[in-house]
Short mmCIF file of C-alpha atoms and ligand atoms in Angstrom, two decimals:
data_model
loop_
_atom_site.label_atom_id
_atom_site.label_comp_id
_atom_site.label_asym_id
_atom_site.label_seq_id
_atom_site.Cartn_x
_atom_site.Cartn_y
_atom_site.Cartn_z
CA UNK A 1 89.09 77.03 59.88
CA UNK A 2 89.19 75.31 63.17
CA UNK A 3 85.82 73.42 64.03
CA UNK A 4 83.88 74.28 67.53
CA UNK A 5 85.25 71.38 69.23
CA UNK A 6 89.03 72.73 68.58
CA UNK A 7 88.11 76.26 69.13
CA UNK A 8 86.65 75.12 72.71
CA UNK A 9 90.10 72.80 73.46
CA UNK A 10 92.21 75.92 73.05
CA UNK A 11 89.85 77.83 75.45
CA UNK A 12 89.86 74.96 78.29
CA UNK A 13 93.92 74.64 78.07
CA UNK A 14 93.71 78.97 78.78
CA UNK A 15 91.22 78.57 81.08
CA UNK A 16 92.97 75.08 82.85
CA UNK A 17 96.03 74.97 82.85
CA UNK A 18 97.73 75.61 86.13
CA UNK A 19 100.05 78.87 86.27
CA UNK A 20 103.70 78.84 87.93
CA UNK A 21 104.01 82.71 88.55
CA UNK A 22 107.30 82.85 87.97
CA UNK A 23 108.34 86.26 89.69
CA UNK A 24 106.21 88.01 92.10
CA UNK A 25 105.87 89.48 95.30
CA UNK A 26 104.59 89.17 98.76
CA UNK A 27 101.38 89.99 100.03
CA UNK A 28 100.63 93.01 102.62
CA UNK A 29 100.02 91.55 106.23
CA UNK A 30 96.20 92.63 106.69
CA UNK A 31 96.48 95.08 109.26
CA UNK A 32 99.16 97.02 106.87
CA UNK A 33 97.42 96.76 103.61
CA UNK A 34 95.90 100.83 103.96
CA UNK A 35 99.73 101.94 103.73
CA UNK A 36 99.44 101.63 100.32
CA UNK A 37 97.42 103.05 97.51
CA UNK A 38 95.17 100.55 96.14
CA UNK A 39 95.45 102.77 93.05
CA UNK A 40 98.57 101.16 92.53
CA UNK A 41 97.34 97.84 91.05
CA UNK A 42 97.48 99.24 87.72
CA UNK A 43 100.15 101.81 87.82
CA UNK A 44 103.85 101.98 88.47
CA UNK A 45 103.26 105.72 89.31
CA UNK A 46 103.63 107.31 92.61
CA UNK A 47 103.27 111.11 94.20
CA UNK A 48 101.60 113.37 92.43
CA UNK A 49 101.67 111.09 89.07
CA UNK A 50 99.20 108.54 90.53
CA UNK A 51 95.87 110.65 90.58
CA UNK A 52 95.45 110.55 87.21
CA UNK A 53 96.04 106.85 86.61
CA UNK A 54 92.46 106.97 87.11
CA UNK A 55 91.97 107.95 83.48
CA UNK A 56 94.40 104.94 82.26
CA UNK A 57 92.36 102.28 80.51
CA UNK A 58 94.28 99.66 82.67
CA UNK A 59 92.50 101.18 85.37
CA UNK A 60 89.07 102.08 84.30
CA UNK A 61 89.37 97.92 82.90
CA UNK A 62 90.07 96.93 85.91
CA UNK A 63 87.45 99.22 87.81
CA UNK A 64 84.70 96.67 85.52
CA UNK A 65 86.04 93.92 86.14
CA UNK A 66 86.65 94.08 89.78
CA UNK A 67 83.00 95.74 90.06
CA UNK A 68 81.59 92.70 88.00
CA UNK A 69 83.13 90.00 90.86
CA UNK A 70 82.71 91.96 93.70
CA UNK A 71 78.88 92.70 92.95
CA UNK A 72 79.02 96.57 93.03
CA UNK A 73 78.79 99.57 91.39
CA UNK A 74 81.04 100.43 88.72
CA UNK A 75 83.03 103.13 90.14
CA UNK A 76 86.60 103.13 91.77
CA UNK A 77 84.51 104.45 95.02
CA UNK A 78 82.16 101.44 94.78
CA UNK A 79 85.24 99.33 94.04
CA UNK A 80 87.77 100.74 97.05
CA UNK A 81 84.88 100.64 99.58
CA UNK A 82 84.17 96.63 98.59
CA UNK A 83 87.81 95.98 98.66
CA UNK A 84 87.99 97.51 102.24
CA UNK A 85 85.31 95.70 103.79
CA UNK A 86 86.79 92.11 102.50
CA UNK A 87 89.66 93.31 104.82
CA UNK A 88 87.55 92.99 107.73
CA UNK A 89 84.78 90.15 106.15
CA UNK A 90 86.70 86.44 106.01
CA UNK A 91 89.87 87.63 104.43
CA UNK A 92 91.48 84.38 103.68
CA UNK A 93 88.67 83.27 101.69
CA UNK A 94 89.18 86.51 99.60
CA UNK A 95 92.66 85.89 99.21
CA UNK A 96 91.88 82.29 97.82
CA UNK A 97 89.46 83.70 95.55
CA UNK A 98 92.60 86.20 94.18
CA UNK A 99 94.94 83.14 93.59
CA UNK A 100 92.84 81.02 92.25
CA UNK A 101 94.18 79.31 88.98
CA UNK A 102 98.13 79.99 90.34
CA UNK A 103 99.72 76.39 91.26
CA UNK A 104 102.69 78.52 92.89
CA UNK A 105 104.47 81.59 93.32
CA UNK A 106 108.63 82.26 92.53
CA UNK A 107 108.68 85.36 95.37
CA UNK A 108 111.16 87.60 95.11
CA UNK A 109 111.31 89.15 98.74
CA UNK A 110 113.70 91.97 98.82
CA UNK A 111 111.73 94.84 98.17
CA UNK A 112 111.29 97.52 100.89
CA UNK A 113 108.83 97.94 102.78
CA UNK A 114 108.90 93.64 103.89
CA UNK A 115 108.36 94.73 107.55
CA UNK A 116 104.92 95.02 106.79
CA UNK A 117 104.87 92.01 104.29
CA UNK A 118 103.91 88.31 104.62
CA UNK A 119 106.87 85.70 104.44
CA UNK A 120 107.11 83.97 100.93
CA UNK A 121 105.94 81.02 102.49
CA UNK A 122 102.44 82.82 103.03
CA UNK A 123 101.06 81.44 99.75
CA UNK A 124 101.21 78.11 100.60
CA UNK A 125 97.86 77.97 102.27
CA UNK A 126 96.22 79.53 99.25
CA UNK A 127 97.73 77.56 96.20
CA UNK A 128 98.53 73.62 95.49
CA UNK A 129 101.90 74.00 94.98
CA UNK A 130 104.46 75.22 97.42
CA UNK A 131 106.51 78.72 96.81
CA UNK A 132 110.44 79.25 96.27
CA UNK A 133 112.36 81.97 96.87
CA UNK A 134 114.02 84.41 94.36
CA UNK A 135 117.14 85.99 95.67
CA UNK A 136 117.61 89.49 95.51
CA UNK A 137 121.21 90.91 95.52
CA UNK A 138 121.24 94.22 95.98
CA UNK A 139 119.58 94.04 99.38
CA UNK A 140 122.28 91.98 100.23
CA UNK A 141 125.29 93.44 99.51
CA UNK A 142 124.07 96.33 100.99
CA UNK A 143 123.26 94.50 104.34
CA UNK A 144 126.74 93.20 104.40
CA UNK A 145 128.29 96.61 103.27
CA UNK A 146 127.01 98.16 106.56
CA UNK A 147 127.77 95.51 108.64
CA UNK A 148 131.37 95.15 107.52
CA UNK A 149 132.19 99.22 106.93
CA UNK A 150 130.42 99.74 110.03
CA UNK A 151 132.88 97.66 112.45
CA UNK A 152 136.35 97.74 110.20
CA UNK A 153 138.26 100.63 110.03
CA UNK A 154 140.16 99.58 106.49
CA UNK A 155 138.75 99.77 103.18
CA UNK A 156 140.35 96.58 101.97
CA UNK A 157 139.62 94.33 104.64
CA UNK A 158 135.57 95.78 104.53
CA UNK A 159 135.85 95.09 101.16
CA UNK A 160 137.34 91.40 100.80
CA UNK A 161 134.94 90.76 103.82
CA UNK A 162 131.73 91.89 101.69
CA UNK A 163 133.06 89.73 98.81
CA UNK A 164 133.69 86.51 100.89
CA UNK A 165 130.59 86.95 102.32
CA UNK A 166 128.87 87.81 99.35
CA UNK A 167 130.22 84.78 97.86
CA UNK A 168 129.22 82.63 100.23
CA UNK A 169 125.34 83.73 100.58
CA UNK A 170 125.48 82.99 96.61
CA UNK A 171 126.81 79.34 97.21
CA UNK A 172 124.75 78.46 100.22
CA UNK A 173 121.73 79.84 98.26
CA UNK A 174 122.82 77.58 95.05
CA UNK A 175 122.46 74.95 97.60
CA UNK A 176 119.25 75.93 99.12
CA UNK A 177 116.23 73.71 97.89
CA UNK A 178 114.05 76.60 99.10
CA UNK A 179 115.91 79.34 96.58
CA UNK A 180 115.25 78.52 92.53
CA UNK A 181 116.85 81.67 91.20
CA UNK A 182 118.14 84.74 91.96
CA UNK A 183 117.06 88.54 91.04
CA UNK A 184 118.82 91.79 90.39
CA UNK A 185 117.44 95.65 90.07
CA UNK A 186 120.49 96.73 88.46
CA UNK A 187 117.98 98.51 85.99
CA UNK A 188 117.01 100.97 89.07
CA UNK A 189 120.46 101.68 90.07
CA UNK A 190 122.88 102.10 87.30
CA UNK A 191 121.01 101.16 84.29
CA UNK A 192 121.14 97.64 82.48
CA UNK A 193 124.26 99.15 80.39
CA UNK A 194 126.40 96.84 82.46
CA UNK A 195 129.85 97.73 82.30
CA UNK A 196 132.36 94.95 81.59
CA UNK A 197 134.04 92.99 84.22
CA UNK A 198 137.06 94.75 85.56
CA UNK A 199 138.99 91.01 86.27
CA UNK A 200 138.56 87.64 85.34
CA UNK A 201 135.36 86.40 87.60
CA UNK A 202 137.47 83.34 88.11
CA UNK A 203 140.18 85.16 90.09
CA UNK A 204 137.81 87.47 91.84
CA UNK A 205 139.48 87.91 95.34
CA UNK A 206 142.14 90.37 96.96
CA UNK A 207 143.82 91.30 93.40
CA UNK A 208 140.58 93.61 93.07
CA UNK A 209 141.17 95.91 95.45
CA UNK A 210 142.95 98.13 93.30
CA UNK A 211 140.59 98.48 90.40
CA UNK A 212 137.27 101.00 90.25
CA UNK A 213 134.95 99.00 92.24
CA UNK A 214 137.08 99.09 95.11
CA UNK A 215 137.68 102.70 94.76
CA UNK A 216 134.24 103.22 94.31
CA UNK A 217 133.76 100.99 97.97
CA UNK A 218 136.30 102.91 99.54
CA UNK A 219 134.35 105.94 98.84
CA UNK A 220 131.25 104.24 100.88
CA UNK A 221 133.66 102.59 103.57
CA UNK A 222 134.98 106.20 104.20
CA UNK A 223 131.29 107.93 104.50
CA UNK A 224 130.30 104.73 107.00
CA UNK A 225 133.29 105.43 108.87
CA UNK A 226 132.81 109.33 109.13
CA UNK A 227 129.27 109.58 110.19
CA UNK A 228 127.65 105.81 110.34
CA UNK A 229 125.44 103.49 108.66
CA UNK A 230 122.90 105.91 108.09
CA UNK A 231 125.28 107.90 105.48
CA UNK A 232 124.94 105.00 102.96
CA UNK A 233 121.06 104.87 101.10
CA UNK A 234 122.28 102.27 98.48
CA UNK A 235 124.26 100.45 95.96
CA UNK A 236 123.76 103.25 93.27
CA UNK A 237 127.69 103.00 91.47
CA UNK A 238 127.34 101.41 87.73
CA UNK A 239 131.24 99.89 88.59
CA UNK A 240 130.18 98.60 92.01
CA UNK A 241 126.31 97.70 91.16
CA UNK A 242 128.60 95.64 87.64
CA UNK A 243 131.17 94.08 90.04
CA UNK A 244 128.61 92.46 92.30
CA UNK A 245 126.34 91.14 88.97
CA UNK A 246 129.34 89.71 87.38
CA UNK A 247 130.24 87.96 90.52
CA UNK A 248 126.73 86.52 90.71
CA UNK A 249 126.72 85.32 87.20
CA UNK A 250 130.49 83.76 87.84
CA UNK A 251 128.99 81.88 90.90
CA UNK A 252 125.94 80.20 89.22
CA UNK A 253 128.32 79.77 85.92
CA UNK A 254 130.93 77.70 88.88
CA UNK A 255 128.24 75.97 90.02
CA UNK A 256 127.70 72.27 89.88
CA UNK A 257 124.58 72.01 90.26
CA UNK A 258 122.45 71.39 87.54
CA UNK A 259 120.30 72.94 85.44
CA UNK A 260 122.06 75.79 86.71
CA UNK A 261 119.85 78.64 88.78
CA UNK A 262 118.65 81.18 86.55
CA UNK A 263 119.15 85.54 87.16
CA UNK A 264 116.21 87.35 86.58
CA UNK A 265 116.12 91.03 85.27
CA UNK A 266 114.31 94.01 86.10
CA UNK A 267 113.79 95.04 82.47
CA UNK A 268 111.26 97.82 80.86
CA UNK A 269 108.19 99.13 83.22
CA UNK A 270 109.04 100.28 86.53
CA UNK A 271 108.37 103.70 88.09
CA UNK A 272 109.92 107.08 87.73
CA UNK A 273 113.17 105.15 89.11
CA UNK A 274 114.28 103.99 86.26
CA UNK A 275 116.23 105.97 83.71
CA UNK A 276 113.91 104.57 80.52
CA UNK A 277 116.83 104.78 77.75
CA UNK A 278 118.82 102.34 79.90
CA UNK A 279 115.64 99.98 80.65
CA UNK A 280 115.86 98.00 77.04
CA UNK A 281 116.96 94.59 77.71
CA UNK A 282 119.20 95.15 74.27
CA UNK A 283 121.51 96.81 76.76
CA UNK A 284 122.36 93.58 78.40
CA UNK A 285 123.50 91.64 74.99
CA UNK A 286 127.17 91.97 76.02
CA UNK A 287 126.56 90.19 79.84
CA UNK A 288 124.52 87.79 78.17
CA UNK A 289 127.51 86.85 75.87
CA UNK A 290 129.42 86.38 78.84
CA UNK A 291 127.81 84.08 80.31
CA UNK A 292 126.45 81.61 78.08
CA UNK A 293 125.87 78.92 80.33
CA UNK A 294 124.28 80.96 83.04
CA UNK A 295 120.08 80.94 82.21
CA UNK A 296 118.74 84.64 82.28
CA UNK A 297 115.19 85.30 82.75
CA UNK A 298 114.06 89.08 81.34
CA UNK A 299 111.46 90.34 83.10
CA UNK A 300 108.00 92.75 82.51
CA UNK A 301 108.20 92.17 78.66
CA UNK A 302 110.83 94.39 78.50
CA UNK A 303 108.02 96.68 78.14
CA UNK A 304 108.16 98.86 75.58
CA UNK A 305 110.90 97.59 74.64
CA UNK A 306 109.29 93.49 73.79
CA UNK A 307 110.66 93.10 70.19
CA UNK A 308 113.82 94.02 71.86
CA UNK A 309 113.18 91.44 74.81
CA UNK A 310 112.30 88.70 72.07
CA UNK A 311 114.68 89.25 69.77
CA UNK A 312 117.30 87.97 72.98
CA UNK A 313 115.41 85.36 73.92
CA UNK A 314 115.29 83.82 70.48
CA UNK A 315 119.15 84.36 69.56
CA UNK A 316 120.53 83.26 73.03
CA UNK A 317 119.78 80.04 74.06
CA UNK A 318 120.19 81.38 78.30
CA UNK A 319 118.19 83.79 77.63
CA UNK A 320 113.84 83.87 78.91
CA UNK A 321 111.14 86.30 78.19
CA UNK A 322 109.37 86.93 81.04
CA UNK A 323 106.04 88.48 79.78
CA UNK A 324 104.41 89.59 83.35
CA UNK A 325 103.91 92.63 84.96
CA UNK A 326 102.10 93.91 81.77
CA UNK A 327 98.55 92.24 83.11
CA UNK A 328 97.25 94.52 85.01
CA UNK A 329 99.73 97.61 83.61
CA UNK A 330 98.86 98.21 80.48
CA UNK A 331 95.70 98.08 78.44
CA UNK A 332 93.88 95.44 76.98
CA UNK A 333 95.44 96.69 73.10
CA UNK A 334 98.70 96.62 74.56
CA UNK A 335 98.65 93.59 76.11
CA UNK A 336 97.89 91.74 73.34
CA UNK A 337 100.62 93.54 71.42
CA UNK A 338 103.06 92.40 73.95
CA UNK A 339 101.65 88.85 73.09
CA UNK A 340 101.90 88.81 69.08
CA UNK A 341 105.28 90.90 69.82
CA UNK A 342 107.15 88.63 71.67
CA UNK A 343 105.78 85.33 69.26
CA UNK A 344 106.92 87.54 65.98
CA UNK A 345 110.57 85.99 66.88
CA UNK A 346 110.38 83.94 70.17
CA UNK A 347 110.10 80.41 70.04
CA UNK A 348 107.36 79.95 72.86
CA UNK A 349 109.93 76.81 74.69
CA UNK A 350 111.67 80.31 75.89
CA UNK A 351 108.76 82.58 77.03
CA UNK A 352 107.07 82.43 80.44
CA UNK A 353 104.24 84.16 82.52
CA UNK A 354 104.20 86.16 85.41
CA UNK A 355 101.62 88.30 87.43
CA UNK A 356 104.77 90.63 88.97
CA UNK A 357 101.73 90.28 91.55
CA UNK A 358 102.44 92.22 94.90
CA UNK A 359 101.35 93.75 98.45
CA UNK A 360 97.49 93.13 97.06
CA UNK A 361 95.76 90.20 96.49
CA UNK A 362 93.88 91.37 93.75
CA UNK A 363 96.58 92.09 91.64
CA UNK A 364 96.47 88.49 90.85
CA UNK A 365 93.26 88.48 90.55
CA UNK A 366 93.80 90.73 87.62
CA UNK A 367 96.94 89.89 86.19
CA UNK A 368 95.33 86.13 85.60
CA UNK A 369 91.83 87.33 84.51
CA UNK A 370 93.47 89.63 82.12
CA UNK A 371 95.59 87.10 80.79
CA UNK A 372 93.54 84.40 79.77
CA UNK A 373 91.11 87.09 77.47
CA UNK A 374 94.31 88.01 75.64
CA UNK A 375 95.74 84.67 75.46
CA UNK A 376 91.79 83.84 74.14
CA UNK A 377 92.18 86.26 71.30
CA UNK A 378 95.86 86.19 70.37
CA UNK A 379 96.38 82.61 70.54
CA UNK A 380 92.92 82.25 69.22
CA UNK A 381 93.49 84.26 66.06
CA UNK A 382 96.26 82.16 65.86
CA UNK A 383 94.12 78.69 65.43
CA UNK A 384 91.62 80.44 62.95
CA UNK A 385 93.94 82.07 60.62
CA UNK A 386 95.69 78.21 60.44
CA UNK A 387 99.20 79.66 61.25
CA UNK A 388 98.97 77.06 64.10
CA UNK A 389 96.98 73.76 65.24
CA UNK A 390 95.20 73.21 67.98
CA UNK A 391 97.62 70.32 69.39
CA UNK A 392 100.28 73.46 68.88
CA UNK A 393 98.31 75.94 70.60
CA UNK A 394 97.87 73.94 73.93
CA UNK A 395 101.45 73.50 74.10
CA UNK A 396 102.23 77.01 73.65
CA UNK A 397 99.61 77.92 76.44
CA UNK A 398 101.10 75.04 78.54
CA UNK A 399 104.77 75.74 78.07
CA UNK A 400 103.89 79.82 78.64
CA UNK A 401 101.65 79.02 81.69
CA UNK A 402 103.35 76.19 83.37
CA UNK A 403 106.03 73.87 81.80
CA UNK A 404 108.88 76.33 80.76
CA UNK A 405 108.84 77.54 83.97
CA UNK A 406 108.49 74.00 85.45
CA UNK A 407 111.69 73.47 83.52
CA UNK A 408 113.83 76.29 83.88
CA UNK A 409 113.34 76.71 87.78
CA UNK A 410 113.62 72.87 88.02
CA UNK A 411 110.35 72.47 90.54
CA UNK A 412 109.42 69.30 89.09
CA UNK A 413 105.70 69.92 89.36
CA UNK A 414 102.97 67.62 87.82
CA UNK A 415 100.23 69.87 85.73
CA UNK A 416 96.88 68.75 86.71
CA UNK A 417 94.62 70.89 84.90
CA UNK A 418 91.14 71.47 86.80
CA UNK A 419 88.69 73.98 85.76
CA UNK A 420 89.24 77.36 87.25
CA UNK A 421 85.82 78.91 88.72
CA UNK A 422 87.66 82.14 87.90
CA UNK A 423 86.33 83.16 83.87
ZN1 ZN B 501 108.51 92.46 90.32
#
């Protein structure tokens, strides 16, 4: 049995040690934070889905625990009308408050909706460290896709311009101090069932015009042509939404830069976007083998799918389990199955922590105040039943919390651990 003193070490390292998010979102500018449901904190759900995520226990948790900071009531109402009134009380200050614990943020920026979004950079005057970019692809090949169909009139050339231009974002982004990895949402398209690449990525260039991507472009070029940009929603073709993943991967795996910039996968939870039976991140195996020297980082605990997600992460040395997303989502039981789930297999070098925080401060609130009560039991279960130390279970907090991360996305950070006010 671990004495008081050993029991209390574990808690400070959960309760100290500094947290690189490693994939979030940006925060709502203030005066557009009412287009969105605040209900959404906890759920992935949207329409008429949502209402009844007020009978989830992720939400009627979070209801308490919100109620218990912000000094109120403890009902959603009581909650919601608190919330509203820090919008117009010293906001900034509230916003600290939210991030409090986080070091930095890894933003991934290319969701819709960024019009009414904060630039990445926005966190800097709320945490110690600075944030870095994740690059999103799809976004971007679909920016270029209307820009090029939209002023050439031949398939081909639209196409070899998209792909030059594609390639050369990738590279100048490989370059870019600013960008530490890159993102795709090939799990909302097409499914993470990628399909194999059509060409060797080495000799991607003009001899692809003739294979199913292109005539899957051509399709889009013609639809641009015939009746504009507007005719094209987005990259939704599982050859096309493949072609532009594999060229990713060849880029990084090119690059000479090293340690080479990791992908990161939408995998598991997302809305009613995703086609679930392709959401396992066992679908990916075969694009993992294919790029063994290009780091992959798993995201949302694969959730449900986290033995899955582990499994991966423990037989494929590029491969990360991201376990985010899942603080606020999912109830306090779950949670802490998605903790003992993904350490059944996973060495913890290989496993990282996320909030998946976005539009709403609070969500980080959560995601971190949730955390550190699992990580408190779980890991603390750990140290009593003797299945690890305490030396052990500060480095698997640690390497969780800050230095795989620190590591992976090369950010060179110093942990200072400090007390967090937030318990
Ligand atoms: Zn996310």
């Amino acid at each position: 049995m671990p004495n008081r003193a050993e029991q209390e070490a574990l808690r400070a390292a959960i309760y100290s040690t500094p947290i690189i998010d490693n994939h979030a979102h940006p925060l709502l500018k203030r005066e557009h934070l009412s287009k969105h449901a605040l209900l959404t904190m906890t759920s992935e759900a949207h329409g008429d889905a949502l209402p009844s995520t007020k009978t989830s226990l992720a939400h009627v948790r979070a209801v308490k625990q919100l109620s218990r900071i912000l000094g109120c009531e403890r009902t959603w109402g009581a909650v919601e009308k608190q919330l509203e009134s820090k919008r117009g009380a010293d906001w900034a200050a509230w916003t600290r408050t939210c991030l409090q614990g986080i070091e930095c943020v890894l933003v991934d920026d290319g969701l819709d909706g960024m019009d009414s979004a904060e630039s990445y950079q926005h966190f800097d005057a709320f945490t110690p460290g600075k944030s870095k970019r994740i690059v999103r692809i799809e976004p971007l090949v679909e920016e270029l896709i209307r820009l090029h169909c939209s002023r050439m009139d031949q398939a081909k050339d639209a196409f070899i311009a998209v792909l030059l231009d594609f390639q050369g974002t990738i590279r100048a982004a490989l370059r870019d101090t600013e960008v530490v990895g890159f993102k795709s949402v090939i799990c909302y398209r097409t499914g993470l069932d990628i399909i194999a690449g059509e060409h060797s990525p080495d000799v991607v260039g003009i001899m692809t015009t003739t294979g199913p991507a292109f005539k899957a472009f051509a399709r889009i070029h013609a639809s641009i042509v015939a009746a504009g940009v507007q005719a094209f929603k987005r990259l939704e073709h599982p050859r096309l939404n493949g072609y532009y993943v594999h060229l990713l991967a060849a880029c990084i795996r090119n690059s000479e830069t090293e340690p080479k910039k990791p992908i990161q996968f939408h995998t598991g939870l997302g809305d009613n976007d995703i086609q679930l039976t392709k959401a396992s991140p066992a679908h990916l195996q075969n694009f993992i083998k294919s790029y063994p020297s290009v780091p992959m980082v798993l995201l949302h605990a694969g959730y449900p799918y986290t033995r899955e997600l582990g499994y991966l992460a423990a037989m494929y040395g590029n491969v990360y389990a991201d376990i985010g997303e899942v603080f606020p989502m999912v109830s306090r039981a779950g949670q802490e199955h998605v903790v003992s789930q993904i350490l059944e297999l996973c060495p913890w070098e290989k496993i990282m922590w996320s909030t998946d925080g976005h539009w709403f401060p609070e969500t980080y609130l959560l995601a971190v105040m949730q955390m550190r009560e699992v990580f408190a039991a779980v890991v603390g279960d750990m140290l009593s039943q003797g299945d690890i130390d305490v030396e052990e279970g500060v480095r698997l907090v640690g390497g969780l919390l800050f230095s795989n991360a620190n590591r992976l996305y090369n950010l060179r950070l110093t942990m200072n651990k400090s007390l967090s006010a937030c318990s």
